[in-house]
Amino acid sequence: MGEMGETEVVLLGWHLSMFSTKVRIALEEKGIEYEYKEEDILHNKSPLLLKNNPVYKKVPVLIHNGKPVCESKIITEYIEESWKDKSPLLPSDPYLRSQSRFWADYTDKIYEFGMKLVRGSKGEEMEKAREELLGCLKVMEEEIGEKSFFMGEKFGHVDIAFMSYYSHIYTFETLGKFSLEKDCPKLFALATKCMERESVSKTLGDPHMIYEAIIMYRKSLNLED
Amino acid sequence: MGEMGETEVVLLGWHLSMFSTKVRIALEEKGIEYEYKEEDILHNKSPLLLKNNPVYKKVPVLIHNGKPVCESKIITEYIEESWKDKSPLLPSDPYLRSQSRFWADYTDKIYEFGMKLVRGSKGEEMEKAREELLGCLKVMEEEIGEKSFFMGEKFGHVDIAFMSYYSHIYTFETLGKFSLEKDCPKLFALATKCMERESVSKTLGDPHMIYEAIIMYRKSLNLED
């Protein structure tokens, strides 16, 4: 515990979890100091995790002055509301907020389809996941239009949602045999711009390391030779 | 369109959708006048729906002064933020807000498990869905403790989430062979108290009609004789 009156922020996360990454980018954007604790999520969950997320036993968990907040979407809303004055991640207008939440949720779906590809066996199943994934990416591509970021000229909630799994995109491209740069040039340009932000670049994992980890995972499921 | 300067609220919904019901209870609680338009969601989606929710083509859609908001969770947040001063559904404290959102999401899971039961064939599958459903209900039962409503002494967000499918509970009980009243007496008492509110009682469908509709649905899937 920090000293009396000091704010203490602890994040329980896992380096391969896009949901942890999402929360880390939000904390960095807000300039909030926090202690990051890596969880051994596959083999040995810590007593701290089990105590602070007894319902799901999953990361990320944000512990703020001893009180836990679980589920990445709920955590990012909590961060936005608790540190209101520091670089807002959501627009203040209720309608634009609703649109931000809508597209952030949609963005999460892209990751889900990507993970379907990761868990897919060869053939038809992979082809279907690839089509769904590309379909969603094209919807986002369309949505960007002439804007710099998803919701306009300011980096925010939807950009964080997309960038939180941007290091996984290399894996999705390789397994799905597509190229974000060629197939979704606006999305690629947006991601490149987002990568210029320290909040993003210092938080994201190495795409090749993630690819290796996922190929090992596929081998463990006998989906790769 | 209403006259210039008038607020116009239209809700596209479906009477069997708990997500539509959730939004209706929230609107009623806030005392917001709105026009409800029933969609023929299974056979003939209206051009208005397709135009206002082109991504998912699903209900509910709230159209506020011509602008659409989709997805029930996003709509309830939008309602809360747009009509801030009328009976708040979320606590003002960020931590308590996060807890409300957490339990409202959890409550949605109960419905998902209930629908697994609805789509289950006889035997093992149904038994598994029943166990999951009852497990979640017991977690909620525990969470209520000595409180009148889920988050304390005030009706709010989590209560709305639970009550939005309360008319389905009779079906879940019948298919799952359990009794909410006996197995989860606190949850039953809370629901009974919520039913005293006009916002809830006038919005919920008839449990027996929902049961009949679901049995017909199961017959159409050859899950019932």
mmCIF file of N, CA, C and O in Angstrom, chain A residues 81-174:
data_model
loop_
_atom_site.group_PDB
_atom_site.id
_atom_site.type_symbol
_atom_site.label_atom_id
_atom_site.label_comp_id
_atom_site.label_asym_id
_atom_site.label_seq_id
_atom_site.Cartn_x
_atom_site.Cartn_y
_atom_site.Cartn_z
ATOM 1 N N GLU A 81 -13.905 8.007 -15.931
ATOM 2 C CA GLU A 81 -14.723 8.731 -14.954
ATOM 3 C C GLU A 81 -13.931 9.166 -13.714
ATOM 4 O O GLU A 81 -14.241 10.180 -13.096
ATOM 5 N N SER A 82 -12.916 8.377 -13.354
ATOM 6 C CA SER A 82 -12.156 8.691 -12.136
ATOM 7 C C SER A 82 -11.101 9.756 -12.381
ATOM 8 O O SER A 82 -10.716 10.482 -11.470
ATOM 9 N N TRP A 83 -10.567 9.797 -13.601
ATOM 10 C CA TRP A 83 -9.575 10.817 -13.947
ATOM 11 C C TRP A 83 -10.155 11.660 -15.081
ATOM 12 O O TRP A 83 -9.628 11.697 -16.185
ATOM 13 N N LYS A 84 -11.257 12.308 -14.781
ATOM 14 C CA LYS A 84 -12.045 13.029 -15.787
ATOM 15 C C LYS A 84 -11.261 14.114 -16.501
ATOM 16 O O LYS A 84 -11.434 14.321 -17.692
ATOM 17 N N ASP A 85 -10.417 14.820 -15.737
ATOM 18 C CA ASP A 85 -9.806 16.027 -16.296
ATOM 19 C C ASP A 85 -8.581 15.741 -17.152
ATOM 20 O O ASP A 85 -8.131 16.586 -17.901
ATOM 21 N N LYS A 86 -8.030 14.554 -17.025
ATOM 22 C CA LYS A 86 -6.843 14.211 -17.816
ATOM 23 C C LYS A 86 -7.256 13.644 -19.172
ATOM 24 O O LYS A 86 -7.999 12.675 -19.225
ATOM 25 N N SER A 87 -6.713 14.203 -20.244
ATOM 26 C CA SER A 87 -7.035 13.801 -21.630
ATOM 27 C C SER A 87 -8.201 12.834 -21.789
ATOM 28 O O SER A 87 -8.019 11.630 -21.747
ATOM 29 N N PRO A 88 -9.408 13.380 -21.992
ATOM 30 C CA PRO A 88 -10.603 12.542 -22.126
ATOM 31 C C PRO A 88 -10.496 11.552 -23.281
ATOM 32 O O PRO A 88 -9.983 11.900 -24.351
ATOM 33 N N LEU A 89 -10.947 10.342 -23.059
ATOM 34 C CA LEU A 89 -10.893 9.303 -24.083
ATOM 35 C C LEU A 89 -12.230 9.193 -24.816
ATOM 36 O O LEU A 89 -12.302 8.652 -25.909
ATOM 37 N N LEU A 90 -13.280 9.680 -24.186
ATOM 38 C CA LEU A 90 -14.612 9.684 -24.803
ATOM 39 C C LEU A 90 -15.034 11.132 -25.026
ATOM 40 O O LEU A 90 -14.696 12.004 -24.231
ATOM 41 N N PRO A 91 -15.800 11.388 -26.105
ATOM 42 C CA PRO A 91 -16.322 12.749 -26.304
ATOM 43 C C PRO A 91 -17.281 13.095 -25.168
ATOM 44 O O PRO A 91 -17.779 12.191 -24.490
ATOM 45 N N SER A 92 -17.553 14.374 -24.957
ATOM 46 C CA SER A 92 -18.460 14.724 -23.860
ATOM 47 C C SER A 92 -19.927 14.630 -24.296
ATOM 48 O O SER A 92 -20.803 14.394 -23.475
ATOM 49 N N ASP A 93 -20.202 14.771 -25.567
ATOM 50 C CA ASP A 93 -21.577 14.695 -26.058
ATOM 51 C C ASP A 93 -22.121 13.261 -25.970
ATOM 52 O O ASP A 93 -21.482 12.328 -26.459
ATOM 53 N N PRO A 94 -23.294 13.099 -25.325
ATOM 54 C CA PRO A 94 -23.839 11.739 -25.133
ATOM 55 C C PRO A 94 -23.973 10.943 -26.437
ATOM 56 O O PRO A 94 -23.696 9.745 -26.459
ATOM 57 N N TYR A 95 -24.382 11.602 -27.522
ATOM 58 C CA TYR A 95 -24.555 10.852 -28.772
ATOM 59 C C TYR A 95 -23.209 10.364 -29.301
ATOM 60 O O TYR A 95 -23.056 9.196 -29.679
ATOM 61 N N LEU A 96 -22.206 11.253 -29.279
ATOM 62 C CA LEU A 96 -20.879 10.843 -29.751
ATOM 63 C C LEU A 96 -20.269 9.786 -28.824
ATOM 64 O O LEU A 96 -19.550 8.894 -29.275
ATOM 65 N N ARG A 97 -20.580 9.890 -27.526
ATOM 66 C CA ARG A 97 -20.130 8.842 -26.593
ATOM 67 C C ARG A 97 -20.727 7.504 -26.989
ATOM 68 O O ARG A 97 -20.043 6.487 -27.002
ATOM 69 N N SER A 98 -22.029 7.505 -27.317
ATOM 70 C CA SER A 98 -22.684 6.243 -27.686
ATOM 71 C C SER A 98 -22.051 5.669 -28.954
ATOM 72 O O SER A 98 -21.857 4.459 -29.074
ATOM 73 N N GLN A 99 -21.693 6.559 -29.895
ATOM 74 C CA GLN A 99 -21.067 6.072 -31.127
ATOM 75 C C GLN A 99 -19.664 5.521 -30.858
ATOM 76 O O GLN A 99 -19.258 4.518 -31.441
ATOM 77 N N SER A 100 -18.944 6.170 -29.948
ATOM 78 C CA SER A 100 -17.621 5.653 -29.561
ATOM 79 C C SER A 100 -17.742 4.265 -28.963
ATOM 80 O O SER A 100 -16.968 3.364 -29.281
ATOM 81 N N ARG A 101 -18.718 4.110 -28.071
ATOM 82 C CA ARG A 101 -18.895 2.795 -27.439
ATOM 83 C C ARG A 101 -19.299 1.753 -28.469
ATOM 84 O O ARG A 101 -18.847 0.609 -28.413
ATOM 85 N N PHE A 102 -20.149 2.148 -29.401
ATOM 86 C CA PHE A 102 -20.596 1.221 -30.446
ATOM 87 C C PHE A 102 -19.399 0.718 -31.255
ATOM 88 O O PHE A 102 -19.220 -0.483 -31.456
ATOM 89 N N TRP A 103 -18.561 1.644 -31.705
ATOM 90 C CA TRP A 103 -17.437 1.235 -32.565
ATOM 91 C C TRP A 103 -16.332 0.537 -31.779
ATOM 92 O O TRP A 103 -15.637 -0.325 -32.328
ATOM 93 N N ALA A 104 -16.201 0.888 -30.506
ATOM 94 C CA ALA A 104 -15.221 0.160 -29.687
ATOM 95 C C ALA A 104 -15.666 -1.293 -29.528
ATOM 96 O O ALA A 104 -14.849 -2.218 -29.639
ATOM 97 N N ASP A 105 -16.951 -1.514 -29.316
ATOM 98 C CA ASP A 105 -17.481 -2.884 -29.225
ATOM 99 C C ASP A 105 -17.284 -3.624 -30.545
ATOM 100 O O ASP A 105 -16.908 -4.792 -30.568
ATOM 101 N N TYR A 106 -17.550 -2.919 -31.638
ATOM 102 C CA TYR A 106 -17.404 -3.540 -32.955
ATOM 103 C C TYR A 106 -15.957 -3.972 -33.170
ATOM 104 O O TYR A 106 -15.675 -5.047 -33.698
ATOM 105 N N THR A 107 -15.052 -3.097 -32.734
ATOM 106 C CA THR A 107 -13.625 -3.361 -32.861
ATOM 107 C C THR A 107 -13.230 -4.633 -32.103
ATOM 108 O O THR A 107 -12.418 -5.423 -32.577
ATOM 109 N N ASP A 108 -13.823 -4.821 -30.946
ATOM 110 C CA ASP A 108 -13.565 -6.056 -30.177
ATOM 111 C C ASP A 108 -13.959 -7.293 -30.983
ATOM 112 O O ASP A 108 -13.333 -8.338 -30.869
ATOM 113 N N LYS A 109 -15.008 -7.156 -31.795
ATOM 114 C CA LYS A 109 -15.453 -8.296 -32.612
ATOM 115 C C LYS A 109 -14.384 -8.720 -33.614
ATOM 116 O O LYS A 109 -14.246 -9.897 -33.935
ATOM 117 N N ILE A 110 -13.658 -7.746 -34.135
ATOM 118 C CA ILE A 110 -12.596 -8.062 -35.092
ATOM 119 C C ILE A 110 -11.593 -9.007 -34.429
ATOM 120 O O ILE A 110 -11.172 -10.010 -35.010
ATOM 121 N N TYR A 111 -11.253 -8.681 -33.200
ATOM 122 C CA TYR A 111 -10.322 -9.543 -32.463
ATOM 123 C C TYR A 111 -10.910 -10.939 -32.286
ATOM 124 O O TYR A 111 -10.218 -11.944 -32.458
ATOM 125 N N GLU A 112 -12.196 -11.008 -31.956
ATOM 126 C CA GLU A 112 -12.847 -12.320 -31.783
ATOM 127 C C GLU A 112 -12.758 -13.157 -33.058
ATOM 128 O O GLU A 112 -12.463 -14.342 -33.006
ATOM 129 N N PHE A 113 -13.009 -12.522 -34.211
ATOM 130 C CA PHE A 113 -12.898 -13.261 -35.475
ATOM 131 C C PHE A 113 -11.448 -13.664 -35.731
ATOM 132 O O PHE A 113 -11.195 -14.753 -36.243
ATOM 133 N N GLY A 114 -10.524 -12.776 -35.367
ATOM 134 C CA GLY A 114 -9.111 -13.118 -35.508
ATOM 135 C C GLY A 114 -8.769 -14.350 -34.677
ATOM 136 O O GLY A 114 -8.060 -15.250 -35.136
ATOM 137 N N MET A 115 -9.314 -14.414 -33.479
ATOM 138 C CA MET A 115 -9.020 -15.549 -32.608
ATOM 139 C C MET A 115 -9.709 -16.825 -33.105
ATOM 140 O O MET A 115 -9.222 -17.927 -32.844
ATOM 141 N N LYS A 116 -10.817 -16.654 -33.829
ATOM 142 C CA LYS A 116 -11.436 -17.822 -34.466
ATOM 143 C C LYS A 116 -10.476 -18.418 -35.498
ATOM 144 O O LYS A 116 -10.377 -19.635 -35.648
ATOM 145 N N LEU A 117 -9.799 -17.536 -36.200
ATOM 146 C CA LEU A 117 -8.805 -17.948 -37.189
ATOM 147 C C LEU A 117 -7.680 -18.704 -36.483
ATOM 148 O O LEU A 117 -7.218 -19.756 -36.939
ATOM 149 N N VAL A 118 -7.272 -18.150 -35.327
ATOM 150 C CA VAL A 118 -6.188 -18.756 -34.546
ATOM 151 C C VAL A 118 -6.569 -20.163 -34.080
ATOM 152 O O VAL A 118 -5.751 -21.078 -34.076
ATOM 153 N N ARG A 119 -7.850 -20.323 -33.727
ATOM 154 C CA ARG A 119 -8.290 -21.618 -33.201
ATOM 155 C C ARG A 119 -8.819 -22.540 -34.302
ATOM 156 O O ARG A 119 -9.235 -23.660 -34.029
ATOM 157 N N GLY A 120 -8.819 -22.036 -35.550
ATOM 158 C CA GLY A 120 -9.403 -22.799 -36.642
ATOM 159 C C GLY A 120 -8.478 -23.897 -37.129
ATOM 160 O O GLY A 120 -7.258 -23.761 -37.075
ATOM 161 N N SER A 121 -9.064 -25.000 -37.579
ATOM 162 C CA SER A 121 -8.237 -26.007 -38.231
ATOM 163 C C SER A 121 -8.166 -25.613 -39.704
ATOM 164 O O SER A 121 -8.800 -24.654 -40.145
ATOM 165 N N LYS A 122 -7.362 -26.294 -40.466
ATOM 166 C CA LYS A 122 -7.187 -25.896 -41.867
ATOM 167 C C LYS A 122 -8.505 -25.993 -42.645
ATOM 168 O O LYS A 122 -9.443 -26.637 -42.228
ATOM 169 N N GLY A 123 -8.533 -25.323 -43.773
ATOM 170 C CA GLY A 123 -9.663 -25.493 -44.681
ATOM 171 C C GLY A 123 -10.809 -24.541 -44.455
ATOM 172 O O GLY A 123 -10.614 -23.373 -44.124
ATOM 173 N N GLU A 124 -12.014 -25.064 -44.630
ATOM 174 C CA GLU A 124 -13.255 -24.293 -44.618
ATOM 175 C C GLU A 124 -13.413 -23.368 -43.402
ATOM 176 O O GLU A 124 -13.797 -22.221 -43.536
ATOM 177 N N GLU A 125 -13.114 -23.924 -42.217
ATOM 178 C CA GLU A 125 -13.279 -23.184 -40.975
ATOM 179 C C GLU A 125 -12.432 -21.909 -40.990
ATOM 180 O O GLU A 125 -12.899 -20.832 -40.611
ATOM 181 N N MET A 126 -11.182 -22.067 -41.432
ATOM 182 C CA MET A 126 -10.266 -20.924 -41.502
ATOM 183 C C MET A 126 -10.754 -19.924 -42.547
ATOM 184 O O MET A 126 -10.667 -18.715 -42.356
ATOM 185 N N GLU A 127 -11.246 -20.447 -43.650
ATOM 186 C CA GLU A 127 -11.716 -19.589 -44.744
ATOM 187 C C GLU A 127 -12.885 -18.735 -44.259
ATOM 188 O O GLU A 127 -12.949 -17.527 -44.517
ATOM 189 N N LYS A 128 -13.799 -19.366 -43.504
ATOM 190 C CA LYS A 128 -14.952 -18.644 -42.983
ATOM 191 C C LYS A 128 -14.500 -17.543 -41.999
ATOM 192 O O LYS A 128 -14.952 -16.400 -42.079
ATOM 193 N N ALA A 129 -13.612 -17.902 -41.096
ATOM 194 C CA ALA A 129 -13.113 -16.928 -40.113
ATOM 195 C C ALA A 129 -12.401 -15.779 -40.825
ATOM 196 O O ALA A 129 -12.549 -14.609 -40.460
ATOM 197 N N ARG A 130 -11.630 -16.124 -41.855
ATOM 198 C CA ARG A 130 -10.913 -15.108 -42.639
ATOM 199 C C ARG A 130 -11.895 -14.127 -43.283
ATOM 200 O O ARG A 130 -11.704 -12.912 -43.244
ATOM 201 N N GLU A 131 -12.976 -14.668 -43.859
ATOM 202 C CA GLU A 131 -13.974 -13.816 -44.515
ATOM 203 C C GLU A 131 -14.652 -12.890 -43.509
ATOM 204 O O GLU A 131 -14.864 -11.707 -43.778
ATOM 205 N N GLU A 132 -15.002 -13.450 -42.352
ATOM 206 C CA GLU A 132 -15.665 -12.639 -41.317
ATOM 207 C C GLU A 132 -14.733 -11.531 -40.838
ATOM 208 O O GLU A 132 -15.130 -10.380 -40.673
ATOM 209 N N LEU A 133 -13.482 -11.911 -40.592
ATOM 210 C CA LEU A 133 -12.489 -10.950 -40.118
ATOM 211 C C LEU A 133 -12.307 -9.826 -41.131
ATOM 212 O O LEU A 133 -12.389 -8.632 -40.795
ATOM 213 N N LEU A 134 -12.098 -10.192 -42.382
ATOM 214 C CA LEU A 134 -11.893 -9.173 -43.420
ATOM 215 C C LEU A 134 -13.142 -8.314 -43.605
ATOM 216 O O LEU A 134 -13.041 -7.099 -43.797
ATOM 217 N N GLY A 135 -14.309 -8.942 -43.512
ATOM 218 C CA GLY A 135 -15.565 -8.190 -43.617
ATOM 219 C C GLY A 135 -15.637 -7.096 -42.565
ATOM 220 O O GLY A 135 -15.962 -5.939 -42.862
ATOM 221 N N CYS A 136 -15.302 -7.433 -41.320
ATOM 222 C CA CYS A 136 -15.329 -6.450 -40.224
ATOM 223 C C CYS A 136 -14.286 -5.369 -40.434
ATOM 224 O O CYS A 136 -14.550 -4.185 -40.209
ATOM 225 N N LEU A 137 -13.097 -5.765 -40.852
ATOM 226 C CA LEU A 137 -12.041 -4.777 -41.087
ATOM 227 C C LEU A 137 -12.481 -3.783 -42.163
ATOM 228 O O LEU A 137 -12.249 -2.576 -42.040
ATOM 229 N N LYS A 138 -13.181 -4.278 -43.173
ATOM 230 C CA LYS A 138 -13.634 -3.387 -44.264
ATOM 231 C C LYS A 138 -14.708 -2.418 -43.773
ATOM 232 O O LYS A 138 -14.781 -1.278 -44.244
ATOM 233 N N VAL A 139 -15.549 -2.886 -42.855
ATOM 234 C CA VAL A 139 -16.555 -1.979 -42.265
ATOM 235 C C VAL A 139 -15.842 -0.842 -41.529
ATOM 236 O O VAL A 139 -16.209 0.330 -41.648
ATOM 237 N N MET A 140 -14.808 -1.190 -40.775
ATOM 238 C CA MET A 140 -14.038 -0.160 -40.058
ATOM 239 C C MET A 140 -13.337 0.779 -41.059
ATOM 240 O O MET A 140 -13.287 1.991 -40.845
ATOM 241 N N GLU A 141 -12.780 0.189 -42.088
ATOM 242 C CA GLU A 141 -12.092 0.962 -43.145
ATOM 243 C C GLU A 141 -13.033 2.035 -43.712
ATOM 244 O O GLU A 141 -12.667 3.199 -43.830
ATOM 245 N N GLU A 142 -14.255 1.599 -43.996
ATOM 246 C CA GLU A 142 -15.299 2.474 -44.519
ATOM 247 C C GLU A 142 -15.609 3.579 -43.512
ATOM 248 O O GLU A 142 -15.763 4.747 -43.863
ATOM 249 N N GLU A 143 -15.707 3.184 -42.250
ATOM 250 C CA GLU A 143 -16.105 4.090 -41.178
ATOM 251 C C GLU A 143 -15.086 5.226 -40.985
ATOM 252 O O GLU A 143 -15.448 6.327 -40.602
ATOM 253 N N ILE A 144 -13.814 4.926 -41.216
ATOM 254 C CA ILE A 144 -12.775 5.946 -41.030
ATOM 255 C C ILE A 144 -13.004 7.133 -41.965
ATOM 256 O O ILE A 144 -12.913 8.285 -41.548
ATOM 257 N N GLY A 145 -13.351 6.826 -43.212
ATOM 258 C CA GLY A 145 -13.593 7.903 -44.174
ATOM 259 C C GLY A 145 -12.399 8.817 -44.255
ATOM 260 O O GLY A 145 -11.262 8.361 -44.445
ATOM 261 N N GLU A 146 -12.623 10.115 -44.057
ATOM 262 C CA GLU A 146 -11.529 11.079 -44.167
ATOM 263 C C GLU A 146 -10.987 11.501 -42.807
ATOM 264 O O GLU A 146 -10.214 12.454 -42.710
ATOM 265 N N LYS A 147 -11.440 10.790 -41.753
ATOM 266 C CA LYS A 147 -11.010 11.193 -40.402
ATOM 267 C C LYS A 147 -9.583 10.711 -40.100
ATOM 268 O O LYS A 147 -9.111 9.745 -40.679
ATOM 269 N N SER A 148 -8.907 11.392 -39.166
ATOM 270 C CA SER A 148 -7.559 10.987 -38.762
ATOM 271 C C SER A 148 -7.612 9.800 -37.814
ATOM 272 O O SER A 148 -6.783 8.899 -37.864
ATOM 273 N N PHE A 149 -8.593 9.856 -36.898
ATOM 274 C CA PHE A 149 -8.798 8.751 -35.964
ATOM 275 C C PHE A 149 -10.245 8.292 -36.104
ATOM 276 O O PHE A 149 -11.021 8.917 -36.827
ATOM 277 N N PHE A 150 -10.612 7.224 -35.388
ATOM 278 C CA PHE A 150 -11.941 6.661 -35.632
ATOM 279 C C PHE A 150 -13.075 7.642 -35.380
ATOM 280 O O PHE A 150 -14.058 7.647 -36.102
ATOM 281 N N MET A 151 -12.927 8.468 -34.337
ATOM 282 C CA MET A 151 -14.042 9.353 -34.008
ATOM 283 C C MET A 151 -13.785 10.794 -34.432
ATOM 284 O O MET A 151 -14.495 11.692 -34.010
ATOM 285 N N GLY A 152 -12.762 11.015 -35.228
ATOM 286 C CA GLY A 152 -12.515 12.374 -35.685
ATOM 287 C C GLY A 152 -11.038 12.727 -35.617
ATOM 288 O O GLY A 152 -10.187 11.912 -35.972
ATOM 289 N N GLU A 153 -10.742 13.913 -35.123
ATOM 290 C CA GLU A 153 -9.351 14.371 -35.135
ATOM 291 C C GLU A 153 -8.611 14.051 -33.841
ATOM 292 O O GLU A 153 -7.440 14.387 -33.697
ATOM 293 N N LYS A 154 -9.330 13.414 -32.887
ATOM 294 C CA LYS A 154 -8.683 13.119 -31.595
ATOM 295 C C LYS A 154 -8.568 11.623 -31.347
ATOM 296 O O LYS A 154 -9.523 10.875 -31.548
ATOM 297 N N PHE A 155 -7.409 11.197 -30.882
ATOM 298 C CA PHE A 155 -7.200 9.807 -30.474
ATOM 299 C C PHE A 155 -8.106 9.523 -29.267
ATOM 300 O O PHE A 155 -8.214 10.358 -28.374
ATOM 301 N N GLY A 156 -8.771 8.370 -29.255
ATOM 302 C CA GLY A 156 -9.661 8.075 -28.127
ATOM 303 C C GLY A 156 -10.011 6.597 -28.006
ATOM 304 O O GLY A 156 -9.295 5.716 -28.502
ATOM 305 N N HIS A 157 -11.129 6.403 -27.343
ATOM 306 C CA HIS A 157 -11.686 5.097 -26.983
ATOM 307 C C HIS A 157 -11.616 4.027 -28.091
ATOM 308 O O HIS A 157 -11.149 2.913 -27.860
ATOM 309 N N VAL A 158 -12.086 4.363 -29.302
ATOM 310 C CA VAL A 158 -12.141 3.362 -30.376
ATOM 311 C C VAL A 158 -10.724 3.040 -30.860
ATOM 312 O O VAL A 158 -10.394 1.875 -31.120
ATOM 313 N N ASP A 159 -9.886 4.058 -30.942
ATOM 314 C CA ASP A 159 -8.503 3.834 -31.366
ATOM 315 C C ASP A 159 -7.793 2.924 -30.362
ATOM 316 O O ASP A 159 -7.040 2.027 -30.743
ATOM 317 N N ILE A 160 -8.049 3.159 -29.084
ATOM 318 C CA ILE A 160 -7.445 2.304 -28.038
ATOM 319 C C ILE A 160 -7.909 0.870 -28.227
ATOM 320 O O ILE A 160 -7.110 -0.065 -28.185
ATOM 321 N N ALA A 161 -9.219 0.690 -28.466
ATOM 322 C CA ALA A 161 -9.753 -0.667 -28.646
ATOM 323 C C ALA A 161 -9.055 -1.358 -29.819
ATOM 324 O O ALA A 161 -8.640 -2.515 -29.718
ATOM 325 N N PHE A 162 -8.894 -0.649 -30.920
ATOM 326 C CA PHE A 162 -8.255 -1.268 -32.093
ATOM 327 C C PHE A 162 -6.770 -1.527 -31.846
ATOM 328 O O PHE A 162 -6.257 -2.606 -32.155
ATOM 329 N N MET A 163 -6.088 -0.546 -31.282
ATOM 330 C CA MET A 163 -4.645 -0.706 -31.100
ATOM 331 C C MET A 163 -4.307 -1.757 -30.049
ATOM 332 O O MET A 163 -3.202 -2.307 -30.067
ATOM 333 N N SER A 164 -5.236 -2.055 -29.165
ATOM 334 C CA SER A 164 -4.932 -3.005 -28.085
ATOM 335 C C SER A 164 -4.582 -4.391 -28.629
ATOM 336 O O SER A 164 -3.909 -5.158 -27.968
ATOM 337 N N TYR A 165 -5.023 -4.720 -29.851
ATOM 338 C CA TYR A 165 -4.618 -6.011 -30.427
ATOM 339 C C TYR A 165 -3.869 -5.823 -31.744
ATOM 340 O O TYR A 165 -3.767 -6.750 -32.546
ATOM 341 N N TYR A 166 -3.322 -4.643 -31.919
ATOM 342 C CA TYR A 166 -2.642 -4.396 -33.191
ATOM 343 C C TYR A 166 -1.430 -5.319 -33.369
ATOM 344 O O TYR A 166 -1.105 -5.720 -34.482
ATOM 345 N N SER A 167 -0.787 -5.702 -32.268
ATOM 346 C CA SER A 167 0.348 -6.635 -32.356
ATOM 347 C C SER A 167 -0.088 -8.034 -32.770
ATOM 348 O O SER A 167 0.731 -8.843 -33.170
ATOM 349 N N HIS A 168 -1.381 -8.315 -32.648
ATOM 350 C CA HIS A 168 -1.896 -9.616 -33.104
ATOM 351 C C HIS A 168 -2.186 -9.613 -34.607
ATOM 352 O O HIS A 168 -2.371 -10.666 -35.203
ATOM 353 N N ILE A 169 -2.264 -8.430 -35.187
ATOM 354 C CA ILE A 169 -2.692 -8.333 -36.590
ATOM 355 C C ILE A 169 -1.716 -9.082 -37.514
ATOM 356 O O ILE A 169 -2.136 -9.748 -38.462
ATOM 357 N N TYR A 170 -0.419 -9.019 -37.196
ATOM 358 C CA TYR A 170 0.565 -9.733 -38.019
ATOM 359 C C TYR A 170 0.232 -11.234 -38.069
ATOM 360 O O TYR A 170 0.284 -11.864 -39.121
ATOM 361 N N THR A 171 -0.148 -11.777 -36.929
ATOM 362 C CA THR A 171 -0.544 -13.187 -36.865
ATOM 363 C C THR A 171 -1.802 -13.426 -37.708
ATOM 364 O O THR A 171 -1.881 -14.391 -38.466
ATOM 365 N N PHE A 172 -2.783 -12.545 -37.555
ATOM 366 C CA PHE A 172 -4.041 -12.700 -38.312
ATOM 367 C C PHE A 172 -3.749 -12.612 -39.820
ATOM 368 O O PHE A 172 -4.308 -13.369 -40.609
ATOM 369 N N GLU A 173 -2.885 -11.666 -40.200
ATOM 370 C CA GLU A 173 -2.531 -11.515 -41.622
ATOM 371 C C GLU A 173 -1.861 -12.782 -42.152
ATOM 372 O O GLU A 173 -2.156 -13.242 -43.251
ATOM 373 N N THR A 174 -0.971 -13.329 -41.341
ATOM 374 C CA THR A 174 -0.206 -14.497 -41.790
ATOM 375 C C THR A 174 -1.114 -15.723 -41.899
ATOM 376 O O THR A 174 -1.111 -16.416 -42.918
#
